[in-house]
Tab-separated table of C-alpha atoms in Angstrom:
chain	number	residue	atom	x	y	z
A	19	LEU	CA	-61.048	0.900	-8.407
A	20	GLY	CA	-59.402	0.063	-11.699
A	21	LYS	CA	-57.848	3.529	-11.898
A	22	GLU	CA	-56.668	3.273	-8.304
A	23	ARG	CA	-55.056	-0.100	-8.983
A	24	GLU	CA	-53.322	1.288	-12.062
A	25	LEU	CA	-51.990	4.233	-10.059
A	26	GLN	CA	-50.747	1.940	-7.303
A	27	GLU	CA	-48.987	-0.324	-9.828
A	28	ALA	CA	-47.447	2.684	-11.588
A	29	ASN	CA	-46.281	4.062	-8.236
A	30	THR	CA	-44.778	0.698	-7.206
A	31	SER	CA	-43.029	0.420	-10.566
A	32	LEU	CA	-41.686	3.971	-10.264
A	33	GLU	CA	-40.397	3.310	-6.736
A	34	ALA	CA	-38.641	0.143	-7.932
A	35	THR	CA	-37.039	2.064	-10.811
A	36	VAL	CA	-35.864	4.849	-8.492
A	37	ALA	CA	-34.441	2.276	-6.039
A	38	GLN	CA	-32.567	0.487	-8.867
A	39	ARG	CA	-31.149	3.729	-10.224
A	40	THR	CA	-30.141	4.909	-6.744
A	41	ALA	CA	-28.328	1.604	-6.143
A	42	ALA	CA	-26.611	1.866	-9.540
A	43	LEU	CA	-25.559	5.463	-8.821
A	44	THR	CA	-24.234	4.488	-5.374
A	45	GLN	CA	-22.203	1.672	-6.953
A	46	ALA	CA	-20.909	3.966	-9.697
A	47	ASN	CA	-19.770	6.507	-7.089
A	48	ALA	CA	-18.044	3.742	-5.107
A	49	ASP	CA	-16.292	2.554	-8.293
A	50	LEU	CA	-15.171	6.097	-9.093
A	51	LEU	CA	-13.827	6.548	-5.564
A	52	LYS	CA	-11.887	3.289	-5.846
A	53	LEU	CA	-10.441	4.368	-9.204
A	54	ALA	CA	-9.369	7.674	-7.663
A	55	THR	CA	-7.698	6.111	-4.606
A	56	HIS	CA	-6.452	2.665	-5.692
A	57	ASP	CA	-3.754	1.437	-8.057
A	58	ALA	CA	-5.442	-0.167	-11.070
A	59	LEU	CA	-2.912	-3.012	-11.392
A	60	THR	CA	-2.287	-4.157	-7.830
A	61	GLY	CA	-5.460	-3.040	-6.031
A	62	VAL	CA	-3.577	-1.367	-3.163
A	63	PHE	CA	-3.822	2.381	-2.554
A	64	ASN	CA	-2.239	4.676	-5.150
A	65	ARG	CA	0.358	7.424	-4.792
A	66	ARG	CA	-2.263	10.167	-4.568
A	67	ARG	CA	-4.046	8.513	-1.649
A	68	PHE	CA	-0.683	7.743	-0.025
A	69	ASP	CA	0.236	11.444	-0.089
A	70	GLU	CA	-3.084	12.286	1.590
A	71	LYS	CA	-2.659	9.592	4.257
A	72	LEU	CA	0.932	10.658	4.950
A	73	ALA	CA	-0.246	14.248	5.486
A	74	GLU	CA	-2.967	12.996	7.876
A	75	CYS	CA	-0.424	10.946	9.877
A	76	SER	CA	1.981	13.893	10.020
A	77	LEU	CA	-0.694	16.280	11.317
A	78	LEU	CA	-1.817	13.773	13.946
A	79	PHE	CA	1.800	13.229	15.019
A	80	GLN	CA	2.435	16.969	15.374
A	81	ARG	CA	-0.731	17.296	17.456
A	82	THR	CA	-0.439	14.211	19.698
A	83	GLY	CA	3.248	13.215	19.589
A	84	ARG	CA	2.294	9.622	18.732
A	85	THR	CA	4.971	8.704	16.256
A	86	PHE	CA	4.537	6.624	13.108
A	87	ALA	CA	6.809	4.919	10.590
A	88	LEU	CA	7.211	4.582	6.845
A	89	LEU	CA	8.541	1.536	4.993
A	90	PHE	CA	9.782	1.812	1.418
A	91	ILE	CA	9.813	-1.597	-0.281
A	92	ASP	CA	11.544	-2.046	-3.632
A	93	ALA	CA	11.713	-5.233	-5.724
A	94	ASP	CA	15.323	-6.261	-6.318
A	95	HIS	CA	16.517	-6.511	-9.948
A	96	PHE	CA	13.014	-5.826	-11.263
A	97	LYS	CA	14.289	-4.529	-14.616
A	98	ARG	CA	15.910	-7.909	-15.173
A	99	ILE	CA	12.512	-9.598	-14.639
A	100	ASN	CA	10.861	-7.335	-17.222
A	101	ASP	CA	13.725	-7.746	-19.705
A	102	THR	CA	13.892	-11.545	-19.322
A	103	TYR	CA	10.255	-12.562	-18.948
A	104	GLY	CA	8.328	-9.589	-20.367
A	105	HIS	CA	6.176	-6.859	-18.854
A	106	ALA	CA	3.112	-9.100	-18.410
A	107	THR	CA	5.127	-11.333	-16.078
A	108	GLY	CA	6.506	-8.233	-14.377
A	109	ASP	CA	2.927	-7.091	-13.759
A	110	ASP	CA	2.053	-10.504	-12.263
A	111	VAL	CA	5.035	-10.176	-9.912
A	112	LEU	CA	3.841	-6.731	-8.769
A	113	VAL	CA	0.339	-8.066	-8.085
A	114	GLN	CA	1.749	-10.931	-6.002
A	115	LEU	CA	4.096	-8.571	-4.152
A	116	ALA	CA	1.160	-6.327	-3.233
A	117	GLN	CA	-0.787	-9.339	-1.944
A	118	LEU	CA	2.154	-10.574	0.145
A	119	ILE	CA	2.723	-7.120	1.637
A	120	GLN	CA	-0.963	-6.804	2.563
A	121	ARG	CA	-1.010	-10.304	4.042
A	122	ASN	CA	1.963	-9.516	6.274
A	123	THR	CA	0.845	-6.141	7.594
A	124	ARG	CA	-1.722	-5.299	10.239
A	125	ALA	CA	-5.254	-4.001	9.771
A	126	THR	CA	-4.124	-0.561	10.954
A	127	ASP	CA	-1.281	-0.354	8.401
A	128	PHE	CA	-1.630	1.432	5.065
A	129	VAL	CA	-0.217	-0.201	1.900
A	130	ALA	CA	0.251	1.779	-1.325
A	131	ARG	CA	2.066	1.477	-4.624
A	132	PHE	CA	4.488	4.376	-4.574
A	133	GLY	CA	5.517	4.014	-8.211
A	134	GLY	CA	6.978	1.406	-10.564
A	135	GLU	CA	8.167	-1.562	-8.495
A	136	GLU	CA	8.209	0.415	-5.239
A	137	PHE	CA	5.626	0.094	-2.488
A	138	ALA	CA	5.113	2.196	0.643
A	139	VAL	CA	3.651	1.085	3.968
A	140	LEU	CA	2.599	3.547	6.657
A	141	LEU	CA	2.595	2.181	10.211
A	142	PRO	CA	0.445	4.593	12.255
A	143	GLU	CA	0.513	2.429	15.393
A	144	LEU	CA	3.989	1.638	16.762
A	145	GLU	CA	3.570	-0.885	19.534
A	146	GLU	CA	6.023	-3.434	20.873
A	147	PRO	CA	6.797	-6.177	20.072
A	148	GLU	CA	5.817	-5.233	16.496
A	149	SER	CA	8.356	-2.491	15.889
A	150	PRO	CA	8.709	-1.102	12.322
A	151	GLU	CA	11.804	-3.291	11.849
A	152	VAL	CA	9.876	-6.410	12.923
A	153	VAL	CA	7.021	-5.656	10.513
A	154	ALA	CA	9.508	-4.925	7.702
A	155	GLU	CA	11.446	-8.141	8.343
A	156	LYS	CA	8.207	-10.141	8.338
A	157	ILE	CA	7.388	-8.720	4.880
A	158	ARG	CA	10.921	-9.304	3.559
A	159	ALA	CA	11.030	-12.913	4.762
A	160	ALA	CA	7.551	-13.745	3.428
A	161	ILE	CA	8.465	-12.456	-0.040
A	162	ALA	CA	11.856	-14.230	-0.075
A	163	GLN	CA	10.145	-17.523	0.818
A	164	ALA	CA	7.293	-17.176	-1.707
A	165	GLN	CA	7.159	-18.916	-5.067
A	166	PHE	CA	6.511	-16.652	-8.051
A	167	ALA	CA	5.197	-18.236	-11.247
A	168	ALA	CA	7.722	-18.070	-14.128
A	169	VAL	CA	10.405	-16.205	-12.136
A	170	ASP	CA	10.531	-18.598	-9.118
A	171	GLN	CA	11.998	-16.232	-6.500
A	172	VAL	CA	11.833	-12.475	-5.922
A	173	THR	CA	13.447	-10.518	-3.108
A	174	VAL	CA	12.906	-6.982	-1.836
A	175	SER	CA	14.966	-4.348	-0.064
A	176	ILE	CA	13.231	-2.279	2.617
A	177	GLY	CA	14.098	1.107	4.093
A	178	VAL	CA	12.532	2.092	7.418
A	179	GLY	CA	11.993	5.696	8.493
A	180	VAL	CA	10.413	6.868	11.756
A	181	ALA	CA	8.786	10.294	12.089
A	182	GLU	CA	10.625	12.769	14.319
A	183	LEU	CA	9.288	15.915	15.962
A	184	SER	CA	12.131	17.881	14.364
A	185	ASP	CA	10.774	17.062	10.866
A	186	SER	CA	9.692	20.276	9.183
A	187	ASN	CA	7.312	18.356	6.901
A	188	ALA	CA	6.462	14.876	5.619
A	189	SER	CA	9.187	15.110	2.960
A	190	ALA	CA	11.807	14.672	5.679
A	191	LEU	CA	10.387	11.248	6.562
A	192	ILE	CA	10.210	10.242	2.886
A	193	LYS	CA	13.848	11.231	2.450
A	194	ARG	CA	14.878	9.272	5.560
A	195	ALA	CA	13.097	6.075	4.451
A	196	ASP	CA	14.443	6.482	0.910
A	197	GLU	CA	18.024	6.819	2.207
A	198	ARG	CA	17.589	3.616	4.248
A	199	LEU	CA	16.262	1.851	1.151
A	200	TYR	CA	19.302	2.971	-0.836
A	201	GLN	CA	21.558	1.677	1.968
A	202	ALA	CA	19.742	-1.690	1.919
A	203	LYS	CA	20.355	-1.921	-1.849
A	204	ALA	CA	24.001	-0.893	-1.487
A	205	ALA	CA	24.536	-3.444	1.312
A	206	GLY	CA	23.562	-6.333	-0.970
A	207	ARG	CA	19.747	-6.265	-1.300
A	208	ASN	CA	17.189	-8.628	0.277
A	209	ARG	CA	17.475	-6.829	3.606
A	210	VAL	CA	15.870	-4.297	5.924
A	211	PHE	CA	17.759	-1.138	6.779
A	212	SER	CA	16.702	1.326	9.481
A	213	THR	CA	18.285	3.912	11.733
A	214	THR	CA	18.638	1.369	14.514
A	215	GLN	CA	19.480	-1.934	12.908
A	216	THR	CA	19.996	-3.928	9.715
A	217	LEU	CA	18.199	-7.220	9.129
A	218	SER	CA	18.982	-9.521	6.233
A	219	ALA	CA	18.703	-13.057	4.971
A	220	ASP	CA	22.391	-13.661	5.695
């Protein structure tokens, strides 16, 4: 009986150890996956995961014809923020920008840090009344109205591109959204620029 009890206790202890290690391994794998797919500073998806998601959206669009849109969001005069207040403050601004963008997009939308002070949002579901321009304007207005510690106010310019069946690849959509972003900057910043309309704080 004593031997049996010892064996049972050893078995229970071994099972508990295996369960703990399995849980730890599962958590470690989840952490590694997050590191591989998310931006370390802002917590939104990273450029690598964005490229994968864009390819997925493009393939689905080619197969079903259900179009999707891409927003490029760039912080206005961000270099001035870094030069005036320092890079730590610049990092805080980027974190807050990411939070505001996430808060003002839908559950189906995909938010990523594209690089530097530029963010990208994929809108896989285009349904009225929430057109890409409406979603972009909601983001722009929310950021313009927000208070940022140390720097007070930050604005963004947003370029909107919509996928077209004539696109040979996803690069065409990136180029289109990037051109609209450049036009928003050239037109005075703090505005949304798309193929159909221009929205601004004016």
